[in-house]
Short mmCIF file of C-alpha atoms in Angstrom, two decimals:
data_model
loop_
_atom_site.label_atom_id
_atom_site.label_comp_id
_atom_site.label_asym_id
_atom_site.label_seq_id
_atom_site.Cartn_x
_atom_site.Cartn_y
_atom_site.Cartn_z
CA UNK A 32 0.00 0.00 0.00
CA UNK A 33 2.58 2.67 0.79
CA UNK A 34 4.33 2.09 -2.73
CA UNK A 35 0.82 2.34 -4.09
CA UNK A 36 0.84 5.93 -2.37
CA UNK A 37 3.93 7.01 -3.70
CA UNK A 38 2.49 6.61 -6.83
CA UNK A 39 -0.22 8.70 -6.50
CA UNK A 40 -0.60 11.91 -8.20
CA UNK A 41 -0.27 13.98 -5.59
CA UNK A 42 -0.97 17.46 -7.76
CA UNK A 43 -4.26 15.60 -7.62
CA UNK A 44 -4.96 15.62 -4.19
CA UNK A 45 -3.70 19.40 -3.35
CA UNK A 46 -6.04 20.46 -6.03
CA UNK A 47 -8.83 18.93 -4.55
CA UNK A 48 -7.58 20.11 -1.47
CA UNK A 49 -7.54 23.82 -2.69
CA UNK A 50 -11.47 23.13 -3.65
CA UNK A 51 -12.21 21.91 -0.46
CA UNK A 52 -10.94 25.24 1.15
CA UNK A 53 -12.91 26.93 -1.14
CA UNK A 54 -15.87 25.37 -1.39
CA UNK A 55 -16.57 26.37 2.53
CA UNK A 56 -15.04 29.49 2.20
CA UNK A 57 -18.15 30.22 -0.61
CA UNK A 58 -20.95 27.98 0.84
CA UNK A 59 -20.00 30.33 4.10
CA UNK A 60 -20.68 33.44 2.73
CA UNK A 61 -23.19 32.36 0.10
CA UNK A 62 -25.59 31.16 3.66
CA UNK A 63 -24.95 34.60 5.52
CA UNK A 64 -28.12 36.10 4.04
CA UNK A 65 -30.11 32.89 4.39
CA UNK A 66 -31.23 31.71 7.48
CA UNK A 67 -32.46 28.28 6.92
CA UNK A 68 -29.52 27.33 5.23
CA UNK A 69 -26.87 28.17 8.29
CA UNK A 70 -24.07 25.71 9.05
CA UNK A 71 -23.93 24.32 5.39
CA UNK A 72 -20.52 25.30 5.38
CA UNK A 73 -19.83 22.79 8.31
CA UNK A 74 -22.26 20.46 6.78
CA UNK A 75 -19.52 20.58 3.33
CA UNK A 76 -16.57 20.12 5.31
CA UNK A 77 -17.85 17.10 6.87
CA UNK A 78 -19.30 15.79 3.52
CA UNK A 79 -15.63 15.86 2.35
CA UNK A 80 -14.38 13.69 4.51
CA UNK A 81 -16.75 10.36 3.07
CA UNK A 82 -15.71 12.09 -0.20
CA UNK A 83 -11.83 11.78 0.95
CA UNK A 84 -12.35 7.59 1.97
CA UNK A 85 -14.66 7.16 -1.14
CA UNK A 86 -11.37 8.77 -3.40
CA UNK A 87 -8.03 6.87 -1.59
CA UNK A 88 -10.53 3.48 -0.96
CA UNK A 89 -11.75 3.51 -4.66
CA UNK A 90 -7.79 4.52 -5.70
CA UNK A 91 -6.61 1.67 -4.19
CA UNK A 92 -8.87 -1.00 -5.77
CA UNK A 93 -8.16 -1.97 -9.82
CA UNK A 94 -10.83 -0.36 -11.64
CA UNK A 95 -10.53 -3.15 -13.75
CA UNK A 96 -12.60 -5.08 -11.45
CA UNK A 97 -15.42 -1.81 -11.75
CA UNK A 98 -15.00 -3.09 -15.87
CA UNK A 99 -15.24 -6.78 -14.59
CA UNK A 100 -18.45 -6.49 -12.56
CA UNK A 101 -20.10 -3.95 -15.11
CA UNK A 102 -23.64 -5.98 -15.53
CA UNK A 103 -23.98 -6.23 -11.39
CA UNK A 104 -23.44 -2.11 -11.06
CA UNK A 105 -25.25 -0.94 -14.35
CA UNK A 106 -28.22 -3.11 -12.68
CA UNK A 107 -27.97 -1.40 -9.47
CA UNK A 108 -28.07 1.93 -10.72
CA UNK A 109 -31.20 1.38 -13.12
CA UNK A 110 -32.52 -0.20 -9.92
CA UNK A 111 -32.09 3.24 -7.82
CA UNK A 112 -33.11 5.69 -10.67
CA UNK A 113 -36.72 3.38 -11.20
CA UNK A 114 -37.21 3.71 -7.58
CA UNK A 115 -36.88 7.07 -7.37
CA UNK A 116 -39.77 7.50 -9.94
CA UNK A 117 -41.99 5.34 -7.67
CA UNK A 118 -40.82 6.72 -3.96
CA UNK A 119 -38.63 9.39 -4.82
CA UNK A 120 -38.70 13.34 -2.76
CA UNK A 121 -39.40 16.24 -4.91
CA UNK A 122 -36.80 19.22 -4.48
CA UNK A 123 -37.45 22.58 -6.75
CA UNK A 124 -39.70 20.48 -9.17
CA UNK A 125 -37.35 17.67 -9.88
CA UNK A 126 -38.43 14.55 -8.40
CA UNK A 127 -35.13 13.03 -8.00
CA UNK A 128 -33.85 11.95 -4.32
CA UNK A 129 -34.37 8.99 -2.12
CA UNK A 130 -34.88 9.61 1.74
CA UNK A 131 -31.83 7.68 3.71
CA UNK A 132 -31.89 7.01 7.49
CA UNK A 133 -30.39 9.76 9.52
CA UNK A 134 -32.03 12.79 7.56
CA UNK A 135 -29.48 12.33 4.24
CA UNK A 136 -30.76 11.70 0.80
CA UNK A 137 -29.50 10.05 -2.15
CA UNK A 138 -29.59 11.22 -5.69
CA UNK A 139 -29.17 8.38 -8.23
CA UNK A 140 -28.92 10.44 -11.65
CA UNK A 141 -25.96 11.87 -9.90
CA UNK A 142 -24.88 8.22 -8.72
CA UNK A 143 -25.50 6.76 -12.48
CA UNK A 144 -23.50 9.26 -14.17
CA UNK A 145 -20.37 7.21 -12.50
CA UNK A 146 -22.11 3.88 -13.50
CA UNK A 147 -22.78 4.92 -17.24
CA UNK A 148 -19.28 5.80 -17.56
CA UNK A 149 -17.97 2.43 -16.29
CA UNK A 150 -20.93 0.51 -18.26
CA UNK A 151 -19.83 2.31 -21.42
CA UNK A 152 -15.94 1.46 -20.68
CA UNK A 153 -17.06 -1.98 -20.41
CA UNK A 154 -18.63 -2.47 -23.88
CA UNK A 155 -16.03 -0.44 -25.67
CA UNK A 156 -13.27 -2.77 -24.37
CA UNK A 157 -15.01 -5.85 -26.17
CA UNK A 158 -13.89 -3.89 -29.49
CA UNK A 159 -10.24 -4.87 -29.32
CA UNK A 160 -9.47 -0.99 -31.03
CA UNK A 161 -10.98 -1.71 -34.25
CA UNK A 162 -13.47 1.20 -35.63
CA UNK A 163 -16.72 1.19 -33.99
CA UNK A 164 -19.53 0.48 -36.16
CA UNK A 165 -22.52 2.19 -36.75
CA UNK A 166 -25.75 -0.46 -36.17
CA UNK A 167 -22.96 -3.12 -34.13
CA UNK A 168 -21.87 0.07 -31.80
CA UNK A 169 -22.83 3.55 -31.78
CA UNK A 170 -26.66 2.33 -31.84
CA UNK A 171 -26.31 -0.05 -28.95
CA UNK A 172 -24.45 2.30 -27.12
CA UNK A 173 -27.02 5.05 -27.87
CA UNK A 174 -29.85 2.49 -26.32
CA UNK A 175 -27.88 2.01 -23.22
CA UNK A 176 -27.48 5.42 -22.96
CA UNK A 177 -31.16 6.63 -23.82
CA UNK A 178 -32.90 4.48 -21.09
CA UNK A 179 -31.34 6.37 -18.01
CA UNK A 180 -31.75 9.60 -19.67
CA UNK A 181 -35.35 8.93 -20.16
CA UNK A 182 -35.83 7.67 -16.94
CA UNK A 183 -33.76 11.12 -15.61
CA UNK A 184 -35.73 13.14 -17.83
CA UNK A 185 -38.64 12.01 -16.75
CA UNK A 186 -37.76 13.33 -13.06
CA UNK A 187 -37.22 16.44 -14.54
CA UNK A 188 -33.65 16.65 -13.93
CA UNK A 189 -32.66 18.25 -17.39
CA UNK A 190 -29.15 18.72 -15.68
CA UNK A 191 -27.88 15.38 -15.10
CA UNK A 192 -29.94 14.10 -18.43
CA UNK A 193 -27.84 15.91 -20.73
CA UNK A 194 -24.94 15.06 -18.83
CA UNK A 195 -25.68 11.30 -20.04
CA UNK A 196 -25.26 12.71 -23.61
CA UNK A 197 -22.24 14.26 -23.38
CA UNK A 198 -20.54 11.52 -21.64
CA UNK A 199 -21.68 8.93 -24.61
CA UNK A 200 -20.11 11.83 -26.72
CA UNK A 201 -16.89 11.71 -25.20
CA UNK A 202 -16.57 7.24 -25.51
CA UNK A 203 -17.74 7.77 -28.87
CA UNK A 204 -15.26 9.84 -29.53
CA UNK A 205 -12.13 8.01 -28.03
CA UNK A 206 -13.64 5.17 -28.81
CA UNK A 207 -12.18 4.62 -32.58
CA UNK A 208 -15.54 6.42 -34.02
CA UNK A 209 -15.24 6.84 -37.95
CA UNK A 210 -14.75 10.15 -39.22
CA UNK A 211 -18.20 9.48 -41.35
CA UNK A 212 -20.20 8.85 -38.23
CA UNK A 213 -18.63 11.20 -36.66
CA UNK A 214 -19.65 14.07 -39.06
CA UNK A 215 -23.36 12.38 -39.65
CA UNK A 216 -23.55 12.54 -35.71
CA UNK A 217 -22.09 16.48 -35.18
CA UNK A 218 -24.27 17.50 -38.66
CA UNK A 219 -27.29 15.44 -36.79
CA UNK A 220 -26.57 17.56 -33.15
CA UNK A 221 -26.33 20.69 -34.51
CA UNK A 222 -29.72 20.61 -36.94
CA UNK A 223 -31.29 19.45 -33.59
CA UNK A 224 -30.46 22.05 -31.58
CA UNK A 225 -31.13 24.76 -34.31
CA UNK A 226 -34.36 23.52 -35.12
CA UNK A 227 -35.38 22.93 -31.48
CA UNK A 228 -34.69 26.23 -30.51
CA UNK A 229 -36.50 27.79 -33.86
CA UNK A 230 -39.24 25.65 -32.61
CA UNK A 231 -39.83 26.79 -29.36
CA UNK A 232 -39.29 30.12 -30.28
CA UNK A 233 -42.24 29.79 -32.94
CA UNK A 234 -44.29 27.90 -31.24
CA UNK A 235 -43.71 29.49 -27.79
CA UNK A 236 -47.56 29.88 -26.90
CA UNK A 237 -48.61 26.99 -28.36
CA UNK A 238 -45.86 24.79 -25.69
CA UNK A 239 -46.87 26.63 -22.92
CA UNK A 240 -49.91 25.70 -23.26
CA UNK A 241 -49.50 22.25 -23.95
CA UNK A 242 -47.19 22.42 -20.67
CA UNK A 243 -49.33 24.46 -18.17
CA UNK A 244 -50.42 22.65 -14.95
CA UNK A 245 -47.70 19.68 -16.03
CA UNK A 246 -44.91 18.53 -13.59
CA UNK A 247 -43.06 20.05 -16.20
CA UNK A 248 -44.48 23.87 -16.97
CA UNK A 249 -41.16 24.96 -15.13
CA UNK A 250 -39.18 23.82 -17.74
CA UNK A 251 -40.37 27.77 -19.54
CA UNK A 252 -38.74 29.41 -16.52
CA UNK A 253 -36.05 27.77 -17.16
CA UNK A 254 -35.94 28.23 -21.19
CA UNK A 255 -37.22 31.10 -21.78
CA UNK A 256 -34.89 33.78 -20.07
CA UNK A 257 -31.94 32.03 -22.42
CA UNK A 258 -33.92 31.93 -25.87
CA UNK A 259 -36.94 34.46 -24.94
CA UNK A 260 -35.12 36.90 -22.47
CA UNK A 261 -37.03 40.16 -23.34
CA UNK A 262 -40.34 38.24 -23.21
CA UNK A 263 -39.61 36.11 -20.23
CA UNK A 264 -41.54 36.99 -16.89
CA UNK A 265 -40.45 38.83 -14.42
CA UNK A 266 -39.97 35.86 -12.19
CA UNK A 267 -38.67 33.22 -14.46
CA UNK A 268 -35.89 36.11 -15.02
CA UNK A 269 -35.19 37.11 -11.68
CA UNK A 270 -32.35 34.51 -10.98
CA UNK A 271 -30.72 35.36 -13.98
CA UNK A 272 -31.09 38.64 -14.32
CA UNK A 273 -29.52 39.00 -10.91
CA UNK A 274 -26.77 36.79 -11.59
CA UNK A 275 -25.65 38.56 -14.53
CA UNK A 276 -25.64 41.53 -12.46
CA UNK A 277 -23.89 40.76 -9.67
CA UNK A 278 -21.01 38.84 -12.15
CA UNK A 279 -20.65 41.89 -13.85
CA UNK A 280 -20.60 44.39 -10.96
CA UNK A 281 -17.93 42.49 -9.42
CA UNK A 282 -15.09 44.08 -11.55
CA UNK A 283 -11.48 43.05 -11.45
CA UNK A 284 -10.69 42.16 -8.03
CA UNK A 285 -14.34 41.97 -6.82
CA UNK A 286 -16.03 43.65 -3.75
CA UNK A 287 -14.55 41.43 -0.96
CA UNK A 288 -15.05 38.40 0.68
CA UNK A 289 -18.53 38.50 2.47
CA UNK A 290 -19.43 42.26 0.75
CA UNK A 291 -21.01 41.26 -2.84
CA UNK A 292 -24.16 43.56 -2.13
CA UNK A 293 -26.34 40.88 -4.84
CA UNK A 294 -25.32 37.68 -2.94
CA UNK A 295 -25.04 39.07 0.93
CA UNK A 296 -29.24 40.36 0.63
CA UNK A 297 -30.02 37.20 -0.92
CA UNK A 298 -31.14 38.53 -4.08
CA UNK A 299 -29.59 35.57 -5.80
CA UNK A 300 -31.20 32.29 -4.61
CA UNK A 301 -29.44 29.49 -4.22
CA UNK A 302 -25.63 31.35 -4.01
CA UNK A 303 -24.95 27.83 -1.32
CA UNK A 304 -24.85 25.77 -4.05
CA UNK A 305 -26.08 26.18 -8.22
CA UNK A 306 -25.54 29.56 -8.51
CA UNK A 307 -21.85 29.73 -6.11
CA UNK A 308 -20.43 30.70 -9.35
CA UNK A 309 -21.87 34.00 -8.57
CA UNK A 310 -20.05 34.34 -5.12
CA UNK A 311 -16.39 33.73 -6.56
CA UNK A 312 -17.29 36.59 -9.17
CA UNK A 313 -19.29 39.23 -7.21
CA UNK A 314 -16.94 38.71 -4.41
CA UNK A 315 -13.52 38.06 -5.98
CA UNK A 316 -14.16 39.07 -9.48
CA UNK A 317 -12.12 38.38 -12.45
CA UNK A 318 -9.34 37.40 -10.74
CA UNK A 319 -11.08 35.05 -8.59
CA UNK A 320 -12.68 33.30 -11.53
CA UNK A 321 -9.60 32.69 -13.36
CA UNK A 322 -7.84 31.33 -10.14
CA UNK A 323 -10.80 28.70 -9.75
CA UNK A 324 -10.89 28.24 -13.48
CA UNK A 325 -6.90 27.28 -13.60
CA UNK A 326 -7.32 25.26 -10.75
CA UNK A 327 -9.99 22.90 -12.79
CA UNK A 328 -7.94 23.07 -15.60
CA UNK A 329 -4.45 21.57 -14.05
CA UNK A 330 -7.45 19.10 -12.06
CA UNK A 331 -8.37 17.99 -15.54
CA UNK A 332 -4.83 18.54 -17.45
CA UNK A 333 -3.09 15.98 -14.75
CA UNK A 334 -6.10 13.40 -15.52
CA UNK A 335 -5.37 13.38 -18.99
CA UNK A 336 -1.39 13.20 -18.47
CA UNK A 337 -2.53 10.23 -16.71
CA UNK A 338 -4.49 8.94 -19.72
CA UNK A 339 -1.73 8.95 -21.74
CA UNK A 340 0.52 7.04 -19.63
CA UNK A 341 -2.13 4.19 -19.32
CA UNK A 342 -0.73 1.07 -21.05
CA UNK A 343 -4.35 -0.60 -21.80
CA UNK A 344 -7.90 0.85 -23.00
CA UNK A 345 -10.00 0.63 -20.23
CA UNK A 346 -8.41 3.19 -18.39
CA UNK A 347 -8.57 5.89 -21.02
CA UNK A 348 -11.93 5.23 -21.53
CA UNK A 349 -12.69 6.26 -18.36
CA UNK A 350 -11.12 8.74 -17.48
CA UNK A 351 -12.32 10.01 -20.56
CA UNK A 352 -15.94 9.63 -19.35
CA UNK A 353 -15.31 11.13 -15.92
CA UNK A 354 -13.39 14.74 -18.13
CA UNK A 355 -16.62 14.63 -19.87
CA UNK A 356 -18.77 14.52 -16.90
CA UNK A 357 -16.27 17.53 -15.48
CA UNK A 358 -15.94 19.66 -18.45
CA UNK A 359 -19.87 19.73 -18.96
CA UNK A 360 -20.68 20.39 -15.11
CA UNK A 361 -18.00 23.60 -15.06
CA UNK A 362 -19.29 24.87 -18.96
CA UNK A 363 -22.95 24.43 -17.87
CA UNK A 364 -22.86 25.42 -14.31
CA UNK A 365 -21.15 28.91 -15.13
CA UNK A 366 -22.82 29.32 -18.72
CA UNK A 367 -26.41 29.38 -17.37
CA UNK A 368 -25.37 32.43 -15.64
CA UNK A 369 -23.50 34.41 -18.12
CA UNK A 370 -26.40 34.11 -20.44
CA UNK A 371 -25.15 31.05 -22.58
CA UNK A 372 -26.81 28.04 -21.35
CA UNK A 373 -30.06 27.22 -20.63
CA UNK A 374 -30.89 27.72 -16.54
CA UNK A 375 -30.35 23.99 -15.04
CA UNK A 376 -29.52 22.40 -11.58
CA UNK A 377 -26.16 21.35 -12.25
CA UNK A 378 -23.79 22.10 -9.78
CA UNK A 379 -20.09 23.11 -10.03
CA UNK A 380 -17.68 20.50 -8.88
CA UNK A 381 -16.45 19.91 -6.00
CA UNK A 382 -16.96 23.64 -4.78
CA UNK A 383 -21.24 23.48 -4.79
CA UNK A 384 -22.65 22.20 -1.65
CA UNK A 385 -24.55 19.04 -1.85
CA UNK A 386 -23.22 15.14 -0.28
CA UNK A 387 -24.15 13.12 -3.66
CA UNK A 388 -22.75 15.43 -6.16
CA UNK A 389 -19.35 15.40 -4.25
CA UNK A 390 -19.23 11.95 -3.22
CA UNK A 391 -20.11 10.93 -6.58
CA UNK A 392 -17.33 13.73 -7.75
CA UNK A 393 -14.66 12.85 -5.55
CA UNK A 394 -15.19 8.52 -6.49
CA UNK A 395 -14.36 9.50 -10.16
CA UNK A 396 -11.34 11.02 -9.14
CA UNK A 397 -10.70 7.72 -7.29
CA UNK A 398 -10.94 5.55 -10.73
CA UNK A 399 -8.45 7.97 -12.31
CA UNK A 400 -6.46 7.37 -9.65
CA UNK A 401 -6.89 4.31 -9.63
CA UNK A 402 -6.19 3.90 -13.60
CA UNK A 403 -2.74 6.10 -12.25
CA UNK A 404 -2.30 3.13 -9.77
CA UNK A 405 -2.87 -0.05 -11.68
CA UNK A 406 -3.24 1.18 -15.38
CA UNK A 407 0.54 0.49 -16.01
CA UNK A 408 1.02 -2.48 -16.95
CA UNK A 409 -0.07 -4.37 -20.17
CA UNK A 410 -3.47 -6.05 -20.79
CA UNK A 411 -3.87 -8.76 -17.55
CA UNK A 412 -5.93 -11.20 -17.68
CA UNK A 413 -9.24 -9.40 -16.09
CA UNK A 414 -9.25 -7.13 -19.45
CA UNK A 415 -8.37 -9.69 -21.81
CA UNK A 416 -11.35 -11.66 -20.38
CA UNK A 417 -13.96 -9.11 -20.84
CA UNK A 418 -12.40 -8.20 -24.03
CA UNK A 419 -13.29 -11.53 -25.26
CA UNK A 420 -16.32 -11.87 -24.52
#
């Protein structure tokens, strides 16, 4: 075990470290001006320490044996997610957390974002690096993919639904995709999104109509102050509207640590967790941003170092998932509030407070680790074996 820690990447763990310190630092002052919400800061610090054993236990074991016992974990987390549309708690119209002993709760779509990239690893490896095929491949994958997003999706968690997508994006992608496929599926994307967007914006009334008294009529709110700003209510702007505000107002250097006027009267909800993005820039400003920005990109630079020094596929392939996963969370999280994603409630890694998006967080840095740990020798016979199956 101790030569296994000397191998660890230990530009890893100070980063994460840094975030820690952060992340109470901001959950601190984004709770000053909300009462119910006092003590998350000491609520963070102690959710990092399960997030600390989940990262050096998960390092230690081979993630081969994650890629070995696939079938057992994919089925547990399809398990979790169909539960939660039977039993599941509704928080800010997203019905998408299970009640645990003790007062904690569970979210599986944050949970199965870990288990789709391991499931996807999995069924890539069988390929032995020969070019993925379109009906053989991509469309199986695709399937796999598709039921947990429409199971997510139908909890209203747009958030960690899309994040399914991008993931199966990213293993397409380092998977040995054809350039072909690859251009059918970008030229596919893109006339989605353009005609979705001309859609709702044409047919606006008509889908909020449709959508009024659904579970779902809060998806608008969410929409329509990205496409339909100038038409959007009052309240479905008001979070960001504010958010842009207090970004902007914060300057160079920012108004000081517990002064950002926007975030201190509470004016932004939610500054404890979605919308911290808004503390670090109201508070700290520019500078702050760009500190917490380089700090995710040497987090995400060092995991693909590590990538590259991997002597067999599975380990690429996931940490290729799990950058994915990262790199969506960060562009999303501080997009919706610069006016350039739609409003979701994805939070920003490892600095947002909430127990199952860190835990889940800080286990995926475990399997890079853990590909850093064990990835270095040649194909054993675990791999080989699910290869050929």
């Amino acid at each position: 075990m101790i030569n296994k820690l000397k191998k660890m990447d230990w530009v890893i763990v100070v980063i994460l470290g840094l975030l820690m310190v952060l992340s109470i630092i901001l959950i601190h002052s984004g709770v000053a001006g909300w009462k119910d919400f006092r003590g998350a800061d000491k609520r963070m610090a102690l959710y990092y320490i399960p997030g600390f054993i989940a990262f050096f236990g998960i390092a230690l074991l081979d993630y081969k044996l994650l890629i070995k016992y696939y079938p057992y974990i994919l089925g547990l987390g399809l398990l979790l997610l169909l539960l939660v549309n039977f039993i599941g708690s509704s928080i800010n119209g997203a019905q998408g957390w299970l009640k645990l002993p003790g007062g904690l709760s569970l979210q599986p779509a944050e949970l199965f974002k870990l288990v789709l990239i391991i499931t996807l690893t999995a069924l890539l490896i069988k390929k032995h690096r020969a070019r993925l095929s379109f009906w053989r491949n991509v469309v199986p994958l695709t399937l796999v993919t598709l039921v947990p997003f429409g199971l997510v999706m139908a909890q209203n968690d747009i958030g960690n639904g899309l994040s399914y997508l991008v993931i199966l994006l990213g293993l397409l992608w380092i998977g040995n995709l054809k350039y072909s496929h690859t251009l059918i599926i970008l030229v596919v994307f893109a006339a989605v999104v353009v005609v979705g967007i001309k859609s709702y914006i044409s047919f606006h009334d008509q889908i909020a109509t449709s959508l009024a008294g659904t579970s779902k009529a809060h998806w608008l709110d969410r929409i329509d102050p990205w496409l339909l700003p100038d038409e959007a209510s009052k309240d479905a702007s008001y979070h960001t509207r504010n958010a842009k505000i207090a970004i902007a107002s914060g300057g160079m250097f920012g108004k000081g640590y517990m002064h950002g006027d926007f975030v201190q009267s509470s004016r932004v909800p939610y500054t404890y967790s979605d919308s911290i993005f808004v503390v670090v820039a109201e508070e700290f400003g520019f500078v702050g941003c760009s500190v917490l920005l380089l700090l995710y990109f040497i987090l995400i630079h060092r995991m693909i170092l590590i990538s590259l020094e991997a002597k067999e596929r599975g380990g690429p392939y996931l940490i290729v998932g799990v950058v994915a996963m990262l790199l969506y969370q960060i562009f999303e999280n501080i997009g919706m509030f610069i006016g350039i994603m739609p409003l979701t409630g994805i939070t920003l890694p490892f600095i947002s407070y909430g127990g199952t998006s860190l835990l889940i967080n800080m286990a995926s840095l475990g399997v890079v680790m853990s590909v850093r740990l064990h990835g270095q020798e040649k194909e054993d016979s675990l791999v080989q074996k699910q290869g050929s199956q």
